[in-house]
Coordinates of C-alpha atoms in Angstrom, one line a residue:
M1140 CA 41.2 4.7 78.4
N1141 CA 44.5 3.1 77.5
P1142 CA 46.2 5.0 74.7
S1143 CA 47.0 1.8 72.8
K1144 CA 43.4 0.7 72.9
Q1145 CA 42.3 4.1 71.6
A1146 CA 44.7 3.6 68.7
V1147 CA 43.3 0.2 67.9
K1148 CA 39.8 1.6 68.0
K1149 CA 40.7 4.4 65.6
R1150 CA 42.4 1.9 63.2
R1151 CA 39.2 -0.3 63.2
K1152 CA 37.1 2.6 62.1
K1153 CA 39.2 3.0 59.0
V1154 CA 38.6 -0.6 57.9
I1155 CA 36.3 -0.6 54.8
P1156 CA 34.0 -3.7 54.5
L1157 CA 34.5 -5.7 51.3
S1158 CA 31.3 -6.6 49.4
L1159 CA 31.8 -9.7 47.3
D1160 CA 29.2 -9.8 44.5
A1161 CA 29.0 -10.3 40.8
T1162 CA 29.9 -6.7 40.1
F1163 CA 33.1 -7.0 42.2
F1164 CA 34.3 -10.0 40.3
F1165 CA 33.3 -8.5 36.9
E1166 CA 35.4 -5.5 37.6
R1167 CA 38.4 -7.7 38.7
A1168 CA 37.9 -9.7 35.5
V1169 CA 38.1 -6.5 33.3
Q1170 CA 41.2 -5.4 35.1
S1171 CA 42.8 -8.7 34.4
L1172 CA 41.8 -8.5 30.8
D1173 CA 43.5 -5.1 30.5
R1174 CA 46.7 -6.7 31.7
Y1175 CA 46.2 -9.8 29.4
H1176 CA 45.9 -12.1 32.4
Y1177 CA 43.3 -14.4 30.8
D1178 CA 43.5 -17.1 33.5
K1179 CA 42.7 -14.6 36.2
A1180 CA 39.9 -13.0 34.1
L1181 CA 38.4 -16.5 33.5
K1182 CA 38.5 -17.2 37.2
Y1183 CA 36.8 -13.9 38.1
F1184 CA 34.1 -14.4 35.4
R1185 CA 33.4 -17.9 36.8
R1186 CA 32.9 -16.3 40.2
A1187 CA 30.5 -13.7 38.7
V1188 CA 28.5 -16.5 37.2
E1189 CA 28.3 -18.2 40.6
Y1190 CA 26.9 -15.0 42.2
E1191 CA 24.4 -14.3 39.3
P1192 CA 23.7 -17.6 37.5
N1193 CA 20.7 -16.2 35.7
N1194 CA 22.5 -13.3 34.2
P1195 CA 23.3 -14.3 30.6
V1196 CA 25.9 -11.5 30.2
N1197 CA 28.2 -13.1 32.8
H1198 CA 28.0 -16.4 30.9
C1199 CA 28.7 -14.7 27.6
N1200 CA 31.7 -13.0 29.1
M1201 CA 33.1 -16.3 30.3
A1202 CA 32.5 -17.8 26.8
G1203 CA 34.3 -14.9 25.3
I1204 CA 37.4 -15.4 27.5
L1205 CA 37.4 -19.1 26.7
S1206 CA 37.3 -18.3 23.0
E1207 CA 40.2 -15.8 23.4
M1208 CA 42.2 -18.6 25.0
G1209 CA 41.5 -20.9 22.1
R1210 CA 39.2 -23.2 24.1
Y1211 CA 36.4 -23.0 21.5
E1212 CA 34.5 -26.2 22.5
E1213 CA 34.3 -25.1 26.1
S1214 CA 33.1 -21.7 24.9
N1215 CA 30.5 -23.3 22.8
D1216 CA 29.2 -25.4 25.7
V1217 CA 28.7 -22.2 27.7
L1218 CA 26.9 -20.5 24.7
R1219 CA 24.6 -23.4 24.1
S1220 CA 23.8 -23.4 27.9
V1221 CA 22.8 -19.8 27.6
L1222 CA 20.5 -20.5 24.7
E1223 CA 19.0 -23.6 26.1
R1224 CA 18.6 -22.8 29.8
V1225 CA 19.4 -19.2 30.7
D1226 CA 18.0 -16.8 28.0
P1227 CA 17.0 -18.1 24.6
S1228 CA 16.5 -14.5 23.4
M1229 CA 20.3 -13.9 23.4
T1230 CA 20.5 -14.3 19.7
E1231 CA 24.0 -12.9 19.6
C1232 CA 25.1 -16.2 21.0
H1233 CA 24.5 -17.7 17.6
Y1234 CA 27.0 -15.3 16.2
Y1235 CA 29.6 -16.2 18.8
L1236 CA 29.0 -19.9 18.1
A1237 CA 29.6 -19.2 14.4
N1238 CA 32.9 -17.5 15.1
N1239 CA 34.1 -20.4 17.3
Y1240 CA 33.1 -23.0 14.6
A1241 CA 34.9 -21.0 12.0
N1242 CA 38.1 -20.9 14.1
M1243 CA 37.7 -24.7 14.5
E1244 CA 37.4 -24.9 10.7
K1245 CA 33.9 -26.4 11.1
Y1246 CA 32.5 -24.3 8.3
E1247 CA 29.2 -25.9 7.8
D1248 CA 28.4 -25.6 11.6
A1249 CA 29.6 -22.0 11.4
E1250 CA 27.2 -21.4 8.5
K1251 CA 24.2 -22.9 10.3
A1252 CA 24.9 -20.7 13.4
L1253 CA 25.5 -17.6 11.4
V1254 CA 22.3 -18.1 9.3
R1255 CA 20.4 -18.6 12.6
Y1256 CA 21.8 -15.4 14.0
L1257 CA 20.9 -13.3 10.9
E1258 CA 17.4 -14.8 10.7
T1259 CA 16.5 -14.2 14.3
D1260 CA 18.5 -11.2 15.6
E1261 CA 16.4 -8.0 15.5
E1262 CA 19.1 -5.5 16.5
G1263 CA 21.8 -6.3 13.9
Q1264 CA 24.7 -5.5 16.4
F1265 CA 27.2 -7.7 14.5
L1266 CA 25.7 -7.2 11.0
D1267 CA 29.0 -5.9 9.4
E1268 CA 31.1 -8.6 11.0
A1269 CA 28.5 -11.2 9.9
D1270 CA 28.8 -10.0 6.3
E1271 CA 32.6 -10.6 6.5
L1272 CA 32.1 -14.0 8.0
L1273 CA 29.5 -14.9 5.3
E1274 CA 32.1 -14.0 2.6
L1275 CA 34.7 -16.2 4.3
L1276 CA 32.2 -19.1 4.4
R1277 CA 31.2 -18.6 0.8
Y1278 CA 34.8 -19.0 -0.1
E1279 CA 35.5 -22.0 2.1
L1280 CA 32.3 -23.9 1.1
N1281 CA 32.3 -22.7 -2.5
R1282 CA 28.6 -21.7 -2.3
P1283 CA 26.4 -19.0 -0.9
A1284 CA 24.7 -19.5 2.5
P1285 CA 21.1 -20.6 2.4
L1286 CA 19.9 -17.4 3.9
S1287 CA 16.2 -16.6 3.5
T1288 CA 16.0 -13.3 5.3
I1289 CA 18.0 -11.0 7.6
K1290 CA 15.8 -10.2 10.6
S1291 CA 17.4 -6.9 11.4
K1292 CA 16.8 -5.8 7.8
E1293 CA 13.3 -7.2 7.6
N1294 CA 11.7 -3.8 7.4
V1295 CA 14.1 -2.6 4.7
Y1296 CA 13.2 -5.6 2.5
A1297 CA 9.5 -5.1 3.3
H1298 CA 9.8 -1.4 2.4
D1299 CA 11.4 -2.3 -1.0
K1300 CA 8.5 -4.6 -1.6
A1301 CA 6.0 -1.8 -0.7
R1302 CA 7.7 0.5 -3.1
E1303 CA 7.3 -2.1 -5.9
L1304 CA 3.6 -2.4 -5.0
L1305 CA 3.2 1.4 -5.3
E1306 CA 5.0 1.5 -8.6
A1307 CA 2.7 -1.3 -9.8
G1308 CA -0.4 0.7 -8.8
R1309 CA -1.3 -1.9 -6.1
F1310 CA -2.0 0.9 -3.5
A1311 CA -4.1 -1.0 -1.0
E1312 CA -1.6 -3.8 -0.7
A1313 CA 1.2 -1.2 -0.3
V1314 CA -0.8 0.5 2.5
R1315 CA -1.2 -2.7 4.4
L1316 CA 2.5 -3.5 4.2
L1317 CA 3.7 0.0 5.1
E1318 CA 1.3 0.1 8.1
E1319 CA 2.8 -3.2 9.3
I1320 CA 6.4 -1.8 8.9
I1321 CA 5.6 1.3 10.8
A1322 CA 3.9 -0.7 13.6
R1323 CA 7.2 -2.6 14.0
Q1324 CA 9.5 0.4 13.4
P1325 CA 7.8 3.7 14.1
D1326 CA 11.0 5.7 13.3
F1327 CA 11.2 4.3 9.7
L1328 CA 10.5 7.7 8.1
A1329 CA 10.9 6.6 4.5
A1330 CA 8.1 4.0 5.0
R1331 CA 5.9 6.6 6.7
N1332 CA 6.6 9.0 3.8
N1333 CA 5.5 6.4 1.2
L1334 CA 2.5 5.5 3.3
G1335 CA 1.4 9.1 3.0
L1336 CA 1.8 8.8 -0.8
A1337 CA -0.2 5.6 -0.9
Y1338 CA -3.0 7.3 1.0
Y1339 CA -2.8 10.2 -1.5
Y1340 CA -3.0 7.9 -4.6
M1341 CA -6.1 6.4 -3.1
G1342 CA -7.6 9.8 -2.6
M1343 CA -7.5 9.7 1.2
F1344 CA -6.2 13.3 1.6
D1345 CA -6.8 13.7 5.4
K1346 CA -4.8 10.6 6.2
S1347 CA -2.0 11.5 3.8
I1348 CA -1.5 14.9 5.3
L1349 CA -1.6 13.5 8.9
T1350 CA 1.0 10.9 8.0
I1351 CA 3.4 13.3 6.3
R1352 CA 3.1 15.7 9.3
E1353 CA 4.2 12.8 11.5
V1354 CA 7.4 12.5 9.3
L1355 CA 8.1 16.3 9.7
E1356 CA 7.6 16.1 13.5
A1357 CA 10.4 13.6 13.6
E1358 CA 12.6 15.3 10.9
P1359 CA 11.5 18.9 10.1
G1360 CA 13.8 19.2 7.1
N1361 CA 12.8 16.0 5.3
L1362 CA 12.6 17.2 1.7
H1363 CA 10.4 14.3 0.4
A1364 CA 7.9 15.0 3.2
L1365 CA 7.9 18.7 2.5
C1366 CA 7.3 18.2 -1.2
N1367 CA 4.6 15.6 -0.6
L1368 CA 2.9 17.9 1.9
A1369 CA 2.9 20.8 -0.7
I1370 CA 1.0 18.6 -3.2
F1371 CA -1.4 17.4 -0.6
Y1372 CA -2.1 21.0 0.5
Q1373 CA -2.8 22.0 -3.1
H1374 CA -5.3 19.2 -3.7
S1375 CA -7.0 19.8 -0.4
N1376 CA -7.4 23.5 -1.3
K1377 CA -5.3 24.6 1.7
D1378 CA -4.0 27.7 0.0
A1379 CA -2.6 29.5 3.0
E1380 CA -0.7 26.5 4.3
L1381 CA 0.7 25.9 0.7
E1382 CA 1.9 29.5 0.4
D1383 CA 3.8 29.3 3.7
L1384 CA 5.4 26.0 2.7
L1385 CA 6.4 27.3 -0.7
V1386 CA 8.4 30.1 0.9
L1387 CA 10.7 27.4 2.3
L1388 CA 10.7 25.2 -0.8
L1389 CA 11.6 28.1 -3.2
K1390 CA 14.7 28.8 -1.0
T1391 CA 15.8 25.2 -1.3
V1392 CA 18.6 24.3 -3.8
P1393 CA 19.2 20.5 -3.4
F1394 CA 22.3 18.9 -4.6
H1395 CA 21.4 15.2 -5.0
P1396 CA 19.7 14.5 -8.4
E1397 CA 16.9 12.5 -6.7
H1398 CA 16.1 15.6 -4.5
V1399 CA 16.3 18.0 -7.4
F1400 CA 13.8 15.8 -9.4
K1401 CA 11.5 15.6 -6.4
L1402 CA 11.5 19.4 -5.9
S1403 CA 11.2 20.3 -9.5
T1404 CA 8.1 18.0 -10.1
T1405 CA 6.6 19.3 -6.9
L1406 CA 7.0 22.9 -7.9
G1407 CA 5.5 22.1 -11.3
I1408 CA 2.5 20.4 -9.8
V1409 CA 1.7 23.3 -7.5
G1410 CA 1.9 25.8 -10.4
R1411 CA 5.4 27.2 -9.9
H1412 CA 6.4 26.3 -13.5
A1413 CA 9.3 28.8 -14.0
E1414 CA 11.1 27.6 -10.9
A1415 CA 10.4 24.0 -11.8
Y1416 CA 11.8 24.5 -15.3
G1417 CA 15.0 25.9 -13.8
H1418 CA 15.5 22.7 -11.8
F1419 CA 14.7 20.5 -14.8
R1420 CA 17.3 22.2 -16.8
R1421 CA 19.9 21.6 -14.0
L1422 CA 19.0 17.9 -14.2
L1423 CA 19.3 17.8 -18.0
R1424 CA 22.7 19.5 -18.0
S1425 CA 24.4 17.6 -15.2
S1426 CA 22.6 14.3 -14.5
E1427 CA 22.5 10.8 -15.9
L1428 CA 18.7 11.3 -16.1
S1429 CA 19.2 13.4 -19.3
G1430 CA 18.6 10.2 -21.2
E1431 CA 15.2 9.7 -19.7
A1432 CA 12.3 10.6 -22.1
S1433 CA 10.0 11.4 -19.1
L1434 CA 12.4 14.1 -17.8
H1435 CA 12.3 15.8 -21.2
H1436 CA 8.5 15.6 -21.1
F1437 CA 8.4 17.2 -17.6
A1438 CA 10.8 20.0 -18.8
A1439 CA 8.5 20.5 -21.9
V1440 CA 5.4 20.8 -19.7
A1441 CA 7.1 23.4 -17.5
A1442 CA 8.4 25.4 -20.5
A1443 CA 5.0 25.4 -22.2
N1444 CA 3.4 26.7 -19.0
V1445 CA 5.7 29.8 -19.0
G1446 CA 5.3 30.4 -22.7
R1447 CA 8.7 29.0 -23.8
Y1448 CA 7.2 27.1 -26.7
D1449 CA 10.4 26.6 -28.6
D1450 CA 12.0 25.0 -25.6
A1451 CA 8.9 22.9 -25.1
Q1452 CA 9.1 21.7 -28.7
R1453 CA 12.8 20.8 -28.4
H1454 CA 12.2 18.8 -25.2
W1455 CA 9.2 16.9 -26.6
Q1456 CA 11.1 16.1 -29.8
Q1457 CA 14.0 14.8 -27.7
A1458 CA 11.5 12.7 -25.7
E1459 CA 10.1 11.3 -28.9
R1460 CA 13.6 10.3 -30.1
L1461 CA 14.4 8.6 -26.8
D1462 CA 11.1 6.8 -26.5
R1463 CA 9.8 5.7 -29.9
T1464 CA 7.0 3.5 -28.4
S1465 CA 5.3 6.2 -26.4
E1466 CA 2.3 8.2 -27.7
V1467 CA 2.9 11.0 -25.2
P1468 CA 5.5 13.2 -27.0
A1469 CA 3.6 13.1 -30.4
F1470 CA 0.3 13.9 -28.7
Y1471 CA 1.7 17.0 -27.1
L1472 CA 3.7 18.1 -30.1
K1473 CA 0.4 18.1 -32.0
K1474 CA -1.3 20.1 -29.2
L1475 CA 1.7 22.5 -29.1
V1476 CA 0.5 24.0 -32.4
K1477 CA -2.7 25.1 -30.8
M1478 CA -0.9 26.3 -27.7
R1479 CA 1.2 28.7 -29.8
M1480 CA -2.0 30.1 -31.3
G1481 CA -3.8 30.4 -27.9
E1482 CA -6.4 27.9 -28.9
D1483 CA -5.3 25.3 -26.3
S1484 CA -3.8 25.6 -22.8
P1485 CA -0.6 23.7 -21.7
P1486 CA -1.0 20.6 -19.6
T1487 CA -1.5 21.1 -15.9
H1488 CA -0.2 17.7 -14.8
Y1489 CA 3.3 16.3 -14.6
H1490 CA 2.7 12.7 -15.5
Y1491 CA 4.3 10.9 -18.4
H1492 CA 1.0 9.6 -19.9
L1493 CA -1.9 10.9 -21.9
P1494 CA -4.5 13.0 -20.2
F1495 CA -7.3 11.0 -18.6
D1496 CA -10.0 12.1 -21.1
E1497 CA -7.8 11.2 -24.0
Q1498 CA -7.0 7.8 -22.5
F1499 CA -10.7 7.1 -21.9
R1500 CA -11.6 8.1 -25.5
K1501 CA -9.1 5.6 -26.8
W1502 CA -10.4 2.9 -24.6
T1503 CA -14.0 3.6 -25.5
E1504 CA -13.0 3.0 -29.1
S1505 CA -11.0 -0.1 -28.2
P1506 CA -12.3 -1.4 -24.9
E1507 CA -10.4 -4.7 -25.1
L1508 CA -7.2 -2.6 -24.4
L1509 CA -8.4 -1.2 -21.1
P1510 CA -8.0 -4.2 -18.8
G1511 CA -4.4 -4.7 -19.9
A1512 CA -3.6 -1.0 -19.5
L1513 CA -5.2 -0.9 -16.0
K1514 CA -3.3 -4.0 -14.9
Q1515 CA 0.1 -3.1 -16.3
D1516 CA 0.5 0.7 -16.0
P1517 CA 0.5 2.0 -12.4
L1518 CA 0.1 5.6 -13.6
I1519 CA -3.1 4.7 -15.4
R1520 CA -4.4 2.8 -12.4
S1521 CA -3.6 5.8 -10.2
S1522 CA -5.5 8.1 -12.6
F1523 CA -8.5 5.9 -12.5
F1524 CA -8.6 5.7 -8.7
W1525 CA -8.1 9.5 -8.6
A1526 CA -11.0 10.0 -11.0
L1527 CA -13.1 7.7 -8.9
R1528 CA -12.6 10.0 -5.9
H1529 CA -12.4 13.4 -7.6
G1530 CA -13.9 13.3 -11.1
D1531 CA -17.3 14.7 -12.1
R1532 CA -20.4 12.5 -12.0
K1533 CA -20.1 11.4 -15.7
T1534 CA -16.4 10.5 -15.2
K1535 CA -17.1 8.5 -12.0
V1536 CA -19.8 6.4 -13.8
Q1537 CA -17.3 5.7 -16.6
V1538 CA -14.6 4.8 -14.1
I1539 CA -16.7 2.5 -12.0
Q1540 CA -17.8 0.6 -15.2
A1541 CA -14.2 0.5 -16.5
L1542 CA -12.8 -0.8 -13.2
G1543 CA -15.3 -3.7 -13.4
L1544 CA -13.3 -4.9 -16.4
V1545 CA -10.3 -5.4 -14.2
A1546 CA -12.0 -6.7 -11.1
D1547 CA -8.9 -7.5 -9.1
A1548 CA -8.6 -7.3 -5.3
E1549 CA -7.5 -3.7 -5.5
V1550 CA -10.5 -2.6 -7.6
I1551 CA -13.0 -4.5 -5.4
E1552 CA -11.6 -2.9 -2.3
A1553 CA -11.7 0.6 -3.9
L1554 CA -15.3 0.1 -4.9
K1555 CA -16.3 -1.2 -1.4
T1556 CA -14.6 1.9 0.1
F1557 CA -16.5 4.0 -2.3
L1558 CA -19.8 2.6 -1.1
L1559 CA -19.1 3.8 2.4
D1560 CA -18.2 7.4 1.5
P1561 CA -21.1 9.6 2.7
K1562 CA -20.1 12.4 0.3
E1563 CA -20.8 10.2 -2.8
E1564 CA -24.2 10.2 -4.6
D1565 CA -26.5 7.3 -3.9
E1566 CA -27.0 6.8 -7.6
L1567 CA -23.2 6.3 -8.1
K1568 CA -23.2 3.8 -5.3
R1569 CA -26.0 1.8 -7.0
V1570 CA -23.8 1.6 -10.1
A1571 CA -20.9 0.4 -8.0
V1572 CA -23.1 -2.2 -6.3
L1573 CA -24.2 -3.4 -9.7
V1574 CA -20.7 -3.7 -11.0
L1575 CA -19.5 -5.5 -7.9
R1576 CA -22.4 -8.0 -8.2
S1577 CA -21.8 -8.4 -12.0
I1578 CA -18.1 -9.3 -11.4
G1579 CA -19.0 -12.0 -8.9
V1580 CA -18.7 -10.2 -5.5
N1581 CA -21.6 -11.9 -3.7
D1582 CA -20.8 -11.4 -0.1
A1583 CA -22.7 -8.8 2.1
L1584 CA -22.0 -5.2 1.1
H1585 CA -22.0 -2.3 3.6
V1586 CA -23.3 0.9 1.9
Q1587 CA -24.0 4.4 3.1
F1588 CA -27.4 5.1 1.5
G1589 CA -29.4 8.2 2.3
G1590 CA -27.2 9.1 5.3
R1591 CA -27.6 5.7 7.0
L1592 CA -25.6 2.5 6.9
I1593 CA -27.3 -0.3 5.0
I1594 CA -26.2 -4.0 4.8
L1595 CA -27.0 -5.6 1.5
E1596 CA -27.2 -9.3 2.1
A1597 CA -25.0 -11.8 0.4
K1598 CA -26.3 -13.2 -2.8
R1599 CA -26.2 -16.5 -4.6
K1600 CA -23.0 -16.8 -6.7
A1601 CA -23.8 -16.1 -10.4
P1602 CA -21.7 -16.5 -13.5
R1603 CA -19.5 -13.4 -14.0
L1604 CA -20.4 -11.1 -16.8
P1605 CA -17.2 -10.3 -18.8
V1606 CA -18.5 -6.8 -19.8
W1607 CA -21.1 -4.3 -18.7
D1608 CA -23.1 -3.0 -21.7
S1609 CA -24.5 0.6 -21.8
A1610 CA -27.9 -0.8 -22.9
W1611 CA -28.1 -2.8 -19.7
Q1612 CA -27.2 0.3 -17.7
A1613 CA -30.0 2.2 -19.5
V1614 CA -32.6 -0.4 -18.3
L1615 CA -31.3 -0.2 -14.8
E1616 CA -31.4 3.6 -14.7
K1617 CA -34.9 3.7 -16.1
A1618 CA -36.1 1.3 -13.4
M1619 CA -34.3 3.3 -10.7
E1620 CA -35.9 6.5 -11.9
Q1621 CA -39.4 5.1 -11.7
M1622 CA -38.9 3.1 -8.5
S1623 CA -37.3 6.0 -6.6
G1624 CA -39.5 7.1 -3.7
R1625 CA -41.8 4.0 -4.1
Y1626 CA -39.3 1.4 -2.9
D1627 CA -36.7 1.4 -0.2
V1628 CA -33.0 0.9 -0.7
I1629 CA -33.1 -2.9 -0.1
Q1630 CA -35.9 -3.4 -2.6
Q1631 CA -34.0 -1.3 -5.2
H1632 CA -30.9 -3.4 -4.5
D1633 CA -32.9 -6.6 -5.1
M1634 CA -34.1 -5.2 -8.4
M1635 CA -30.5 -4.6 -9.4
T1636 CA -29.5 -8.0 -8.3
L1637 CA -32.3 -9.6 -10.3
W1638 CA -31.2 -7.8 -13.4
V1639 CA -27.6 -9.0 -13.0
D1640 CA -28.9 -12.5 -12.3
Y1641 CA -31.0 -12.5 -15.5
L1642 CA -28.2 -11.2 -17.6
S1643 CA -25.8 -13.7 -16.2
R1644 CA -28.1 -16.6 -16.9
V1645 CA -28.8 -15.7 -20.5
Y1646 CA -25.3 -14.4 -21.4
P1647 CA -24.1 -14.5 -24.1
N1648 CA -27.5 -14.8 -25.7
V1649 CA -28.8 -11.5 -24.2
P1650 CA -31.8 -10.2 -26.2
K1651 CA -31.4 -6.9 -28.1
L1652 CA -32.6 -4.2 -25.7
I1653 CA -33.9 -1.7 -28.2
K1654 CA -36.2 0.0 -25.7
S1655 CA -35.3 0.1 -22.1
S1656 CA -38.8 1.0 -20.7
G1657 CA -40.4 -2.4 -21.1
W1658 CA -37.6 -4.3 -19.5
A1659 CA -37.4 -1.7 -16.6
A1660 CA -41.1 -2.2 -16.0
A1661 CA -40.7 -5.9 -15.9
L1662 CA -38.0 -5.6 -13.3
E1663 CA -40.2 -3.4 -11.1
Y1664 CA -43.1 -5.9 -11.6
W1665 CA -41.0 -8.8 -10.2
T1666 CA -39.4 -6.6 -7.4
A1667 CA -42.9 -5.7 -6.2
K1668 CA -44.1 -9.3 -6.4
M1669 CA -41.1 -10.6 -4.4
H1670 CA -41.7 -8.1 -1.7
R1671 CA -45.5 -8.7 -1.6
Q1672 CA -46.4 -5.2 -2.8
T1673 CA -49.5 -4.6 -5.0
I1674 CA -48.6 -3.9 -8.6
T1675 CA -50.7 -3.8 -11.8
Y1676 CA -49.8 -3.7 -15.5
H1677 CA -52.0 -0.7 -15.9
D1678 CA -49.9 1.3 -13.4
L1679 CA -46.7 0.2 -15.2
V1680 CA -48.0 1.1 -18.6
A1681 CA -48.8 4.6 -17.5
R1682 CA -45.5 5.3 -15.8
Y1683 CA -43.1 3.5 -18.2
D1684 CA -44.8 4.5 -21.5
A1685 CA -44.6 0.8 -22.7
S1686 CA -47.3 -1.5 -23.9
Q1687 CA -48.8 -4.1 -21.7
A1688 CA -47.9 -6.8 -24.2
S1689 CA -44.2 -5.8 -24.1
I1690 CA -44.1 -5.6 -20.3
S1691 CA -45.8 -9.0 -20.0
R1692 CA -43.4 -10.6 -22.6
Y1693 CA -40.3 -9.3 -20.7
V1694 CA -41.9 -10.4 -17.3
N1695 CA -42.2 -14.0 -18.7
R1696 CA -38.6 -13.9 -20.2
I1697 CA -37.1 -13.0 -16.8
D1698 CA -39.2 -15.7 -15.1
E1699 CA -38.1 -18.3 -17.6
A1700 CA -34.5 -17.6 -16.9
C1701 CA -34.7 -17.0 -13.1
G1702 CA -37.6 -19.2 -12.1
I1703 CA -39.2 -16.5 -9.8
R1704 CA -42.7 -17.9 -9.8
E1705 CA -41.5 -21.3 -8.7
K1706 CA -39.4 -19.8 -5.9
M1707 CA -42.2 -17.7 -4.7
K1708 CA -44.6 -20.8 -4.7
Q1709 CA -42.1 -22.7 -2.6
V1710 CA -42.0 -19.9 -0.1
L1711 CA -45.8 -19.8 0.1
T1712 CA -46.3 -23.5 0.7
I1713 CA -44.1 -23.6 3.9
P1714 CA -46.5 -24.5 6.7
Q1715 CA -46.8 -22.0 9.5
L1716 CA -45.2 -23.1 12.8
P1717 CA -47.2 -22.9 16.0
V1718 CA -46.4 -20.0 18.3
L1719 CA -44.2 -21.1 21.2
Q1720 CA -45.6 -20.7 24.7

């Protein structure tokens, strides 16, 4: 072969084919930008757009170059084209538009574009720059921007609202909001932490522990989560897990006052009062919280539990000076006298309010104060919901009746949840059903009775009773006692509903119920009649120890108010329909 031809062939093999695509022109544009050759950069970005017309980034790059060159209107044309035709989800284009309008001194247009960016952009990439531009526009327009929300901070604002709901004792509402936040932003650990607390306040221990463990999986050293978990372990009787966790917490010496307060109250709640008192003293010596009456109360509780009664007295006296309106310091100063003599034990809880028994005694004496206290004080609400879940039988009956005085959405939801708890007694659920009906909840109720799910049908709306009297409850309990085993759950529910219906119709002129037996027998009489069961006065007299005259009189009174005979007559006169073939 000719040597010259061989040389040509070798040279041809060294030729690298040039691939002209959007990436090639993008790289050339960047190189031109580095050399401040804006005309060339613009030309190359235009070619990149020609190769990939549906790529919004190429369009935005071209708009950016036009803006750098001072060609703001052309830049805006490109940005509007992206939003209208290429990719409407490119919300950052609104920020670029705002910058261009500001450079053109079209401040109102800039404001509209910036508000649109802040209200629609989820990432918040230019949040700091947007704040600076907002300040400029506020100065130029002499007014704040009409900004309703910042989309990228939506969860932060919602979390603040959820915290307010928790502090107000509206736990069910807080749970719903926090669950929505976490669904949108699973890594929002503060929201997940507070969700665990909300479950705990509602007595849902298993869910609270699970939620806090999710926080610790993401951030093992999260002090708030560790402290919450310690409290949850204690109230779930998980002693081994609690001891393991306390080994870590007792080694922890936080610096920030918020963390010191969290750790100290946690240690006190789980019974490590000496260590808790040490942390409370740190706060009182070095923190702005030293002016808080509640902090002195917590320190007094810890001191009393380790036998430092002089310190406890000093702290409660200081709390009394700082908070003249509270009954708490005076109550415990009075108890402290008995504590010193060994006749009374120190308080076991770290809440700045009176013990539940003492609160309930006061409200029993002045029941008109209870609704306001339950509505206004989140700690009191929390203690009532806690007692509903974990109090003894007598306390639960009192709490159910007391919650009926408030009857807000939170209370209704708590009582409905109570009806579905298989661990609660059927008798307590009957009281809850009665209270729900008495406060005007007439929709169908789902109840776990006797280990099976029962649906109590919706009832006619009746006037709401403003209070539930103990004498009315006595009639109900007497009837339930005699009807148990003779009537099924539905029939017993109908008896309760009839009693509420009667009381609602005659209120406020309810007759004096001196003896409950006769009224209870009358309720069973009408329940049997409504369900076509055989019943005789002779049987009722024997079982209820009431005279036939009394039972008959009360039967007639109930009928006069509720019109039962007339209703039953109407049912009986309905003609029978022929059987379909």
